[in-house]
Amino acid sequence: AIKKLRKLGYKFDILVNNNLLVGEVIIIHGTALTSNEFNAMGQVGASLAWSPLSNLLLYGTTTDVAAAKAAGVRINIAPDWSPSGSKSPLHELKVADLWDDEILGDIFSDYEMVQMVTSNPAKSMKWDQFVGTIEAGKAADLVVLDTIDTDPYRNMINAIDPDVRLTIVGGLPLYGDADLMTALKGTDHEPVGMGKVIDVTFSGVEDGTQTWASIVSDLEMAMKF
């Protein structure tokens, strides 16, 4: 693991030496980086994608996000691959929050943690004029959660899968509680368990008529091989 971390640090030097460290760069993991590298990233506006669970399982440590924050680096939270990462940003958010509270001494506010899975990724990809925040003129990408905490940001951090009542992408209801989806879409949805339903069909796009049941069946068949 130490050898791999050193190699990652060497690859960062290649970026710098070839004038490729620019604001559009998003460093994934960055476990080998120190305050020197994060300061260089902060100066050009580069971003970091942090996957703490995968880092901890594979390396026994994770990125020095305290140094990244001090350097003004924009931090995003995302799961890594399936064998070692969380299954969704909602789960990875909890790992990041726990690490922040227990190891870093709570240097990130709840608001800052939620930014890492909402507006920060949009800004990092230069998509923030279209998505990332709830504003007039932007795509209606919304997640509706049950109220389990009066503070909306702590509510999102603490929420688990059954608490996701509705997911809307580009103004289209795609997933959520059966009663809400039925009120919005009638019967155009399929059950997925836990009282939730999903609508993945969309006419006019390639494979848009594939149902959720057919997708699950294809995946189950692929797993047999």
PDB file of C-alpha atoms in Angstrom:
ATOM      1  CA  ALA A   1       0.000   0.000   0.000  1.00  0.00           C
ATOM      2  CA  ILE A   2       2.870   2.394   0.843  1.00  0.00           C
ATOM      3  CA  LYS A   3       4.474   1.692  -2.549  1.00  0.00           C
ATOM      4  CA  LYS A   4       1.199   2.447  -4.308  1.00  0.00           C
ATOM      5  CA  LEU A   5       0.775   5.721  -2.408  1.00  0.00           C
ATOM      6  CA  ARG A   6       4.267   6.825  -3.433  1.00  0.00           C
ATOM      7  CA  LYS A   7       3.456   6.049  -7.056  1.00  0.00           C
ATOM      8  CA  LEU A   8       0.327   8.219  -6.819  1.00  0.00           C
ATOM      9  CA  GLY A   9       2.419  11.097  -5.521  1.00  0.00           C
ATOM     10  CA  TYR A  10       4.773  10.677  -8.493  1.00  0.00           C
ATOM     11  CA  LYS A  11       1.821  10.855 -10.907  1.00  0.00           C
ATOM     12  CA  PHE A  12       0.773  14.170  -9.338  1.00  0.00           C
ATOM     13  CA  ASP A  13       4.232  15.545 -10.160  1.00  0.00           C
ATOM     14  CA  ILE A  14       3.675  14.547 -13.797  1.00  0.00           C
ATOM     15  CA  LEU A  15       0.546  16.717 -13.867  1.00  0.00           C
ATOM     16  CA  VAL A  16       2.427  19.700 -12.486  1.00  0.00           C
ATOM     17  CA  ASN A  17       5.497  19.284 -14.713  1.00  0.00           C
ATOM     18  CA  ASN A  18       3.332  19.145 -17.835  1.00  0.00           C
ATOM     19  CA  ASN A  19       1.176  22.139 -16.900  1.00  0.00           C
ATOM     20  CA  LEU A  20      -1.867  19.887 -16.570  1.00  0.00           C
ATOM     21  CA  LEU A  21      -2.835  20.904 -13.042  1.00  0.00           C
ATOM     22  CA  VAL A  22      -5.701  23.246 -13.909  1.00  0.00           C
ATOM     23  CA  GLY A  23      -9.086  24.158 -12.486  1.00  0.00           C
ATOM     24  CA  GLU A  24     -10.885  21.447 -14.456  1.00  0.00           C
ATOM     25  CA  VAL A  25      -8.864  18.669 -12.775  1.00  0.00           C
ATOM     26  CA  ILE A  26     -10.606  16.400 -10.247  1.00  0.00           C
ATOM     27  CA  ILE A  27      -8.174  14.228  -8.283  1.00  0.00           C
ATOM     28  CA  ILE A  28      -9.819  10.929  -7.298  1.00  0.00           C
ATOM     29  CA  HIS A  29      -8.815   9.620  -3.829  1.00  0.00           C
ATOM     30  CA  GLY A  30      -5.583  11.653  -3.457  1.00  0.00           C
ATOM     31  CA  THR A  31      -4.486   9.466  -0.529  1.00  0.00           C
ATOM     32  CA  ALA A  32      -0.796  10.139  -1.195  1.00  0.00           C
ATOM     33  CA  LEU A  33      -1.132  13.906  -1.324  1.00  0.00           C
ATOM     34  CA  THR A  34       0.184  16.248   1.357  1.00  0.00           C
ATOM     35  CA  SER A  35      -0.434  19.896   2.121  1.00  0.00           C
ATOM     36  CA  ASN A  36       2.097  20.812  -0.594  1.00  0.00           C
ATOM     37  CA  GLU A  37       0.036  19.147  -3.322  1.00  0.00           C
ATOM     38  CA  PHE A  38      -3.260  20.399  -1.903  1.00  0.00           C
ATOM     39  CA  ASN A  39      -1.912  23.956  -1.807  1.00  0.00           C
ATOM     40  CA  ALA A  40      -1.020  23.627  -5.495  1.00  0.00           C
ATOM     41  CA  MET A  41      -4.535  22.336  -6.224  1.00  0.00           C
ATOM     42  CA  GLY A  42      -6.111  25.144  -4.227  1.00  0.00           C
ATOM     43  CA  GLN A  43      -4.187  27.774  -6.143  1.00  0.00           C
ATOM     44  CA  VAL A  44      -5.621  26.654  -9.497  1.00  0.00           C
ATOM     45  CA  GLY A  45      -9.085  25.665  -8.262  1.00  0.00           C
ATOM     46  CA  ALA A  46      -8.699  21.895  -8.776  1.00  0.00           C
ATOM     47  CA  SER A  47     -11.041  19.560  -6.872  1.00  0.00           C
ATOM     48  CA  LEU A  48     -10.864  16.331  -4.874  1.00  0.00           C
ATOM     49  CA  ALA A  49     -13.159  13.267  -4.981  1.00  0.00           C
ATOM     50  CA  TRP A  50     -13.003  11.626  -1.544  1.00  0.00           C
ATOM     51  CA  SER A  51     -14.005   7.972  -1.002  1.00  0.00           C
ATOM     52  CA  PRO A  52     -13.214   7.306   2.658  1.00  0.00           C
ATOM     53  CA  LEU A  53     -14.707   3.802   3.059  1.00  0.00           C
ATOM     54  CA  SER A  54     -12.780   2.325   0.142  1.00  0.00           C
ATOM     55  CA  ASN A  55      -9.573   4.065   1.259  1.00  0.00           C
ATOM     56  CA  LEU A  56      -9.913   2.719   4.795  1.00  0.00           C
ATOM     57  CA  LEU A  57     -10.651  -0.836   3.676  1.00  0.00           C
ATOM     58  CA  LEU A  58      -7.861  -0.951   1.094  1.00  0.00           C
ATOM     59  CA  TYR A  59      -5.144   1.160   2.741  1.00  0.00           C
ATOM     60  CA  GLY A  60      -6.108   1.491   6.398  1.00  0.00           C
ATOM     61  CA  THR A  61      -6.138   5.273   6.057  1.00  0.00           C
ATOM     62  CA  THR A  62      -7.766   7.942   3.930  1.00  0.00           C
ATOM     63  CA  THR A  63      -7.041  11.265   2.285  1.00  0.00           C
ATOM     64  CA  ASP A  64      -5.818  14.184   4.396  1.00  0.00           C
ATOM     65  CA  VAL A  65      -9.021  16.139   3.817  1.00  0.00           C
ATOM     66  CA  ALA A  66      -8.115  18.493   6.673  1.00  0.00           C
ATOM     67  CA  ALA A  67      -5.112  19.658   4.635  1.00  0.00           C
ATOM     68  CA  ALA A  68      -7.297  19.827   1.532  1.00  0.00           C
ATOM     69  CA  LYS A  69      -9.811  22.041   3.312  1.00  0.00           C
ATOM     70  CA  ALA A  70      -7.076  24.291   4.693  1.00  0.00           C
ATOM     71  CA  ALA A  71      -5.757  24.726   1.153  1.00  0.00           C
ATOM     72  CA  GLY A  72      -9.171  25.731  -0.161  1.00  0.00           C
ATOM     73  CA  VAL A  73      -9.637  22.604  -2.274  1.00  0.00           C
ATOM     74  CA  ARG A  74     -13.235  21.831  -3.206  1.00  0.00           C
ATOM     75  CA  ILE A  75     -14.077  18.383  -1.786  1.00  0.00           C
ATOM     76  CA  ASN A  76     -16.618  15.943  -3.211  1.00  0.00           C
ATOM     77  CA  ILE A  77     -17.777  12.696  -1.591  1.00  0.00           C
ATOM     78  CA  ALA A  78     -18.393   9.643  -3.760  1.00  0.00           C
ATOM     79  CA  PRO A  79     -18.306   5.848  -3.379  1.00  0.00           C
ATOM     80  CA  ASP A  80     -15.491   3.887  -4.986  1.00  0.00           C
ATOM     81  CA  TRP A  81     -16.037   0.598  -6.831  1.00  0.00           C
ATOM     82  CA  SER A  82     -18.481  -2.062  -5.590  1.00  0.00           C
ATOM     83  CA  PRO A  83     -16.046  -4.494  -3.859  1.00  0.00           C
ATOM     84  CA  SER A  84     -14.880  -1.902  -1.327  1.00  0.00           C
ATOM     85  CA  GLY A  85     -17.018   1.223  -1.629  1.00  0.00           C
ATOM     86  CA  SER A  86     -20.410   2.218  -0.297  1.00  0.00           C
ATOM     87  CA  LYS A  87     -23.377   1.500  -2.552  1.00  0.00           C
ATOM     88  CA  SER A  88     -24.416   5.154  -2.824  1.00  0.00           C
ATOM     89  CA  PRO A  89     -23.317   8.710  -1.967  1.00  0.00           C
ATOM     90  CA  LEU A  90     -25.892   8.656   0.857  1.00  0.00           C
ATOM     91  CA  HIS A  91     -23.985   5.810   2.507  1.00  0.00           C
ATOM     92  CA  GLU A  92     -20.530   7.264   1.815  1.00  0.00           C
ATOM     93  CA  LEU A  93     -21.696  10.531   3.366  1.00  0.00           C
ATOM     94  CA  LYS A  94     -22.148   8.735   6.688  1.00  0.00           C
ATOM     95  CA  VAL A  95     -18.627   7.300   6.602  1.00  0.00           C
ATOM     96  CA  ALA A  96     -17.207  10.749   5.858  1.00  0.00           C
ATOM     97  CA  ASP A  97     -19.248  12.302   8.666  1.00  0.00           C
ATOM     98  CA  LEU A  98     -18.104   9.643  11.148  1.00  0.00           C
ATOM     99  CA  TRP A  99     -14.458  10.148  10.160  1.00  0.00           C
ATOM    100  CA  ASP A 100     -14.886  13.902  10.513  1.00  0.00           C
ATOM    101  CA  ASP A 101     -16.442  13.583  13.997  1.00  0.00           C
ATOM    102  CA  GLU A 102     -14.233  10.855  15.468  1.00  0.00           C
ATOM    103  CA  ILE A 103     -10.847  11.478  13.814  1.00  0.00           C
ATOM    104  CA  LEU A 104     -10.723  15.046  12.520  1.00  0.00           C
ATOM    105  CA  GLY A 105     -12.459  16.701  15.464  1.00  0.00           C
ATOM    106  CA  ASP A 106     -15.546  17.824  13.520  1.00  0.00           C
ATOM    107  CA  ILE A 107     -13.839  20.329  11.200  1.00  0.00           C
ATOM    108  CA  PHE A 108     -16.688  20.210   8.671  1.00  0.00           C
ATOM    109  CA  SER A 109     -20.157  21.559   9.418  1.00  0.00           C
ATOM    110  CA  ASP A 110     -23.215  19.549   8.422  1.00  0.00           C
ATOM    111  CA  TYR A 111     -23.832  22.106   5.679  1.00  0.00           C
ATOM    112  CA  GLU A 112     -20.317  21.582   4.301  1.00  0.00           C
ATOM    113  CA  MET A 113     -20.787  17.804   4.366  1.00  0.00           C
ATOM    114  CA  VAL A 114     -24.008  18.052   2.358  1.00  0.00           C
ATOM    115  CA  GLN A 115     -22.324  20.401  -0.129  1.00  0.00           C
ATOM    116  CA  MET A 116     -19.887  17.562  -0.867  1.00  0.00           C
ATOM    117  CA  VAL A 117     -22.672  15.458  -2.402  1.00  0.00           C
ATOM    118  CA  THR A 118     -24.702  18.268  -4.003  1.00  0.00           C
ATOM    119  CA  SER A 119     -23.329  21.637  -5.117  1.00  0.00           C
ATOM    120  CA  ASN A 120     -19.601  20.819  -4.890  1.00  0.00           C
ATOM    121  CA  PRO A 121     -19.647  18.054  -7.543  1.00  0.00           C
ATOM    122  CA  ALA A 122     -21.638  20.326  -9.860  1.00  0.00           C
ATOM    123  CA  LYS A 123     -19.081  23.105  -9.446  1.00  0.00           C
ATOM    124  CA  SER A 124     -16.170  20.699  -9.891  1.00  0.00           C
ATOM    125  CA  MET A 125     -17.582  19.529 -13.239  1.00  0.00           C
ATOM    126  CA  LYS A 126     -18.485  23.093 -14.282  1.00  0.00           C
ATOM    127  CA  TRP A 127     -22.162  22.058 -14.394  1.00  0.00           C
ATOM    128  CA  ASP A 128     -23.273  24.388 -11.601  1.00  0.00           C
ATOM    129  CA  GLN A 129     -25.203  26.665 -13.963  1.00  0.00           C
ATOM    130  CA  PHE A 130     -27.495  23.709 -14.661  1.00  0.00           C
ATOM    131  CA  VAL A 131     -27.565  21.490 -11.532  1.00  0.00           C
ATOM    132  CA  GLY A 132     -26.346  21.233  -7.947  1.00  0.00           C
ATOM    133  CA  THR A 133     -28.680  23.667  -6.188  1.00  0.00           C
ATOM    134  CA  ILE A 134     -32.426  24.329  -6.157  1.00  0.00           C
ATOM    135  CA  GLU A 135     -32.778  27.541  -8.180  1.00  0.00           C
ATOM    136  CA  ALA A 136     -35.024  28.907 -10.909  1.00  0.00           C
ATOM    137  CA  GLY A 137     -33.729  27.949 -14.335  1.00  0.00           C
ATOM    138  CA  LYS A 138     -31.831  24.860 -13.177  1.00  0.00           C
ATOM    139  CA  ALA A 139     -32.799  21.227 -13.739  1.00  0.00           C
ATOM    140  CA  ALA A 140     -35.308  19.994 -11.164  1.00  0.00           C
ATOM    141  CA  ASP A 141     -33.090  17.316  -9.596  1.00  0.00           C
ATOM    142  CA  LEU A 142     -34.633  16.724  -6.176  1.00  0.00           C
ATOM    143  CA  VAL A 143     -34.515  14.213  -3.330  1.00  0.00           C
ATOM    144  CA  VAL A 144     -37.334  14.255  -0.780  1.00  0.00           C
ATOM    145  CA  LEU A 145     -36.492  12.729   2.613  1.00  0.00           C
ATOM    146  CA  ASP A 146     -38.500  11.851   5.690  1.00  0.00           C
ATOM    147  CA  THR A 147     -37.951  14.241   8.599  1.00  0.00           C
ATOM    148  CA  ILE A 148     -35.789  12.452  11.138  1.00  0.00           C
ATOM    149  CA  ASP A 149     -33.957  15.564  12.323  1.00  0.00           C
ATOM    150  CA  THR A 150     -35.157  19.167  12.432  1.00  0.00           C
ATOM    151  CA  ASP A 151     -31.913  20.409  10.866  1.00  0.00           C
ATOM    152  CA  PRO A 152     -32.167  19.694   7.108  1.00  0.00           C
ATOM    153  CA  TYR A 153     -28.449  19.031   6.655  1.00  0.00           C
ATOM    154  CA  ARG A 154     -28.163  16.661   9.629  1.00  0.00           C
ATOM    155  CA  ASN A 155     -31.396  15.083   8.368  1.00  0.00           C
ATOM    156  CA  MET A 156     -29.732  14.196   5.057  1.00  0.00           C
ATOM    157  CA  ILE A 157     -26.594  12.849   6.743  1.00  0.00           C
ATOM    158  CA  ASN A 158     -28.645  10.590   9.036  1.00  0.00           C
ATOM    159  CA  ALA A 159     -31.163   9.443   6.407  1.00  0.00           C
ATOM    160  CA  ILE A 160     -31.078   5.814   5.282  1.00  0.00           C
ATOM    161  CA  ASP A 161     -32.590   4.110   2.232  1.00  0.00           C
ATOM    162  CA  PRO A 162     -36.207   3.806   3.494  1.00  0.00           C
ATOM    163  CA  ASP A 163     -36.162   7.536   4.322  1.00  0.00           C
ATOM    164  CA  VAL A 164     -35.869   8.463   0.631  1.00  0.00           C
ATOM    165  CA  ARG A 165     -39.486   9.252  -0.170  1.00  0.00           C
ATOM    166  CA  LEU A 166     -39.056  10.621  -3.696  1.00  0.00           C
ATOM    167  CA  THR A 167     -36.345  11.144  -6.304  1.00  0.00           C
ATOM    168  CA  ILE A 168     -36.922  13.515  -9.229  1.00  0.00           C
ATOM    169  CA  VAL A 169     -34.407  13.934 -12.067  1.00  0.00           C
ATOM    170  CA  GLY A 170     -34.884  16.733 -14.562  1.00  0.00           C
ATOM    171  CA  GLY A 171     -38.422  17.209 -13.329  1.00  0.00           C
ATOM    172  CA  LEU A 172     -39.341  13.539 -13.846  1.00  0.00           C
ATOM    173  CA  PRO A 173     -40.341  11.424 -10.816  1.00  0.00           C
ATOM    174  CA  LEU A 174     -38.256   8.251 -11.073  1.00  0.00           C
ATOM    175  CA  TYR A 175     -38.306   6.585  -7.650  1.00  0.00           C
ATOM    176  CA  GLY A 176     -40.026   6.828  -4.305  1.00  0.00           C
ATOM    177  CA  ASP A 177     -42.896   5.788  -2.084  1.00  0.00           C
ATOM    178  CA  ALA A 178     -45.727   4.123  -3.964  1.00  0.00           C
ATOM    179  CA  ASP A 179     -48.314   6.698  -2.844  1.00  0.00           C
ATOM    180  CA  LEU A 180     -46.258   9.687  -4.011  1.00  0.00           C
ATOM    181  CA  MET A 181     -45.269   8.105  -7.318  1.00  0.00           C
ATOM    182  CA  THR A 182     -48.871   7.090  -7.983  1.00  0.00           C
ATOM    183  CA  ALA A 183     -50.069  10.617  -7.289  1.00  0.00           C
ATOM    184  CA  LEU A 184     -47.500  11.961  -9.769  1.00  0.00           C
ATOM    185  CA  LYS A 185     -47.450   9.238 -12.442  1.00  0.00           C
ATOM    186  CA  GLY A 186     -50.504   7.043 -12.050  1.00  0.00           C
ATOM    187  CA  THR A 187     -49.563   3.388 -12.543  1.00  0.00           C
ATOM    188  CA  ASP A 188     -46.474   4.017 -14.693  1.00  0.00           C
ATOM    189  CA  HIS A 189     -44.005   2.403 -12.284  1.00  0.00           C
ATOM    190  CA  GLU A 190     -42.768  -0.952 -10.962  1.00  0.00           C
ATOM    191  CA  PRO A 191     -42.304  -2.205  -7.376  1.00  0.00           C
ATOM    192  CA  VAL A 192     -38.755  -2.586  -6.032  1.00  0.00           C
ATOM    193  CA  GLY A 193     -39.458  -3.478  -2.387  1.00  0.00           C
ATOM    194  CA  MET A 194     -39.733  -1.592   0.926  1.00  0.00           C
ATOM    195  CA  GLY A 195     -42.919   0.058  -0.342  1.00  0.00           C
ATOM    196  CA  LYS A 196     -40.883   1.814  -3.053  1.00  0.00           C
ATOM    197  CA  VAL A 197     -41.523   1.888  -6.788  1.00  0.00           C
ATOM    198  CA  ILE A 198     -39.422   2.943  -9.770  1.00  0.00           C
ATOM    199  CA  ASP A 199     -40.000   4.120 -13.331  1.00  0.00           C
ATOM    200  CA  VAL A 200     -37.058   3.517 -15.674  1.00  0.00           C
ATOM    201  CA  THR A 201     -38.931   3.479 -18.978  1.00  0.00           C
ATOM    202  CA  PHE A 202     -38.699   6.495 -21.256  1.00  0.00           C
ATOM    203  CA  SER A 203     -39.916   6.357 -24.850  1.00  0.00           C
ATOM    204  CA  GLY A 204     -37.798   8.002 -27.509  1.00  0.00           C
ATOM    205  CA  VAL A 205     -34.383   6.994 -26.154  1.00  0.00           C
ATOM    206  CA  GLU A 206     -32.274   3.908 -26.851  1.00  0.00           C
ATOM    207  CA  ASP A 207     -33.475   0.919 -24.793  1.00  0.00           C
ATOM    208  CA  GLY A 208     -36.032   3.229 -23.220  1.00  0.00           C
ATOM    209  CA  THR A 209     -38.706   0.540 -23.197  1.00  0.00           C
ATOM    210  CA  GLN A 210     -36.685  -1.785 -20.946  1.00  0.00           C
ATOM    211  CA  THR A 211     -38.539  -2.394 -17.712  1.00  0.00           C
ATOM    212  CA  TRP A 212     -36.958  -2.661 -14.283  1.00  0.00           C
ATOM    213  CA  ALA A 213     -37.928  -6.344 -14.163  1.00  0.00           C
ATOM    214  CA  SER A 214     -36.146  -7.050 -17.463  1.00  0.00           C
ATOM    215  CA  ILE A 215     -33.013  -5.212 -16.334  1.00  0.00           C
ATOM    216  CA  VAL A 216     -32.895  -7.220 -13.092  1.00  0.00           C
ATOM    217  CA  SER A 217     -33.416 -10.437 -15.062  1.00  0.00           C
ATOM    218  CA  ASP A 218     -30.544  -9.604 -17.432  1.00  0.00           C
ATOM    219  CA  LEU A 219     -28.222  -8.855 -14.516  1.00  0.00           C
ATOM    220  CA  GLU A 220     -29.164 -12.096 -12.760  1.00  0.00           C
ATOM    221  CA  MET A 221     -28.423 -14.031 -15.954  1.00  0.00           C
ATOM    222  CA  ALA A 222     -25.058 -12.264 -16.342  1.00  0.00           C
ATOM    223  CA  MET A 223     -24.131 -13.116 -12.761  1.00  0.00           C
ATOM    224  CA  LYS A 224     -24.560 -16.846 -13.544  1.00  0.00           C
ATOM    225  CA  PHE A 225     -21.573 -16.566 -15.888  1.00  0.00           C
TER     226      PHE A 225
END
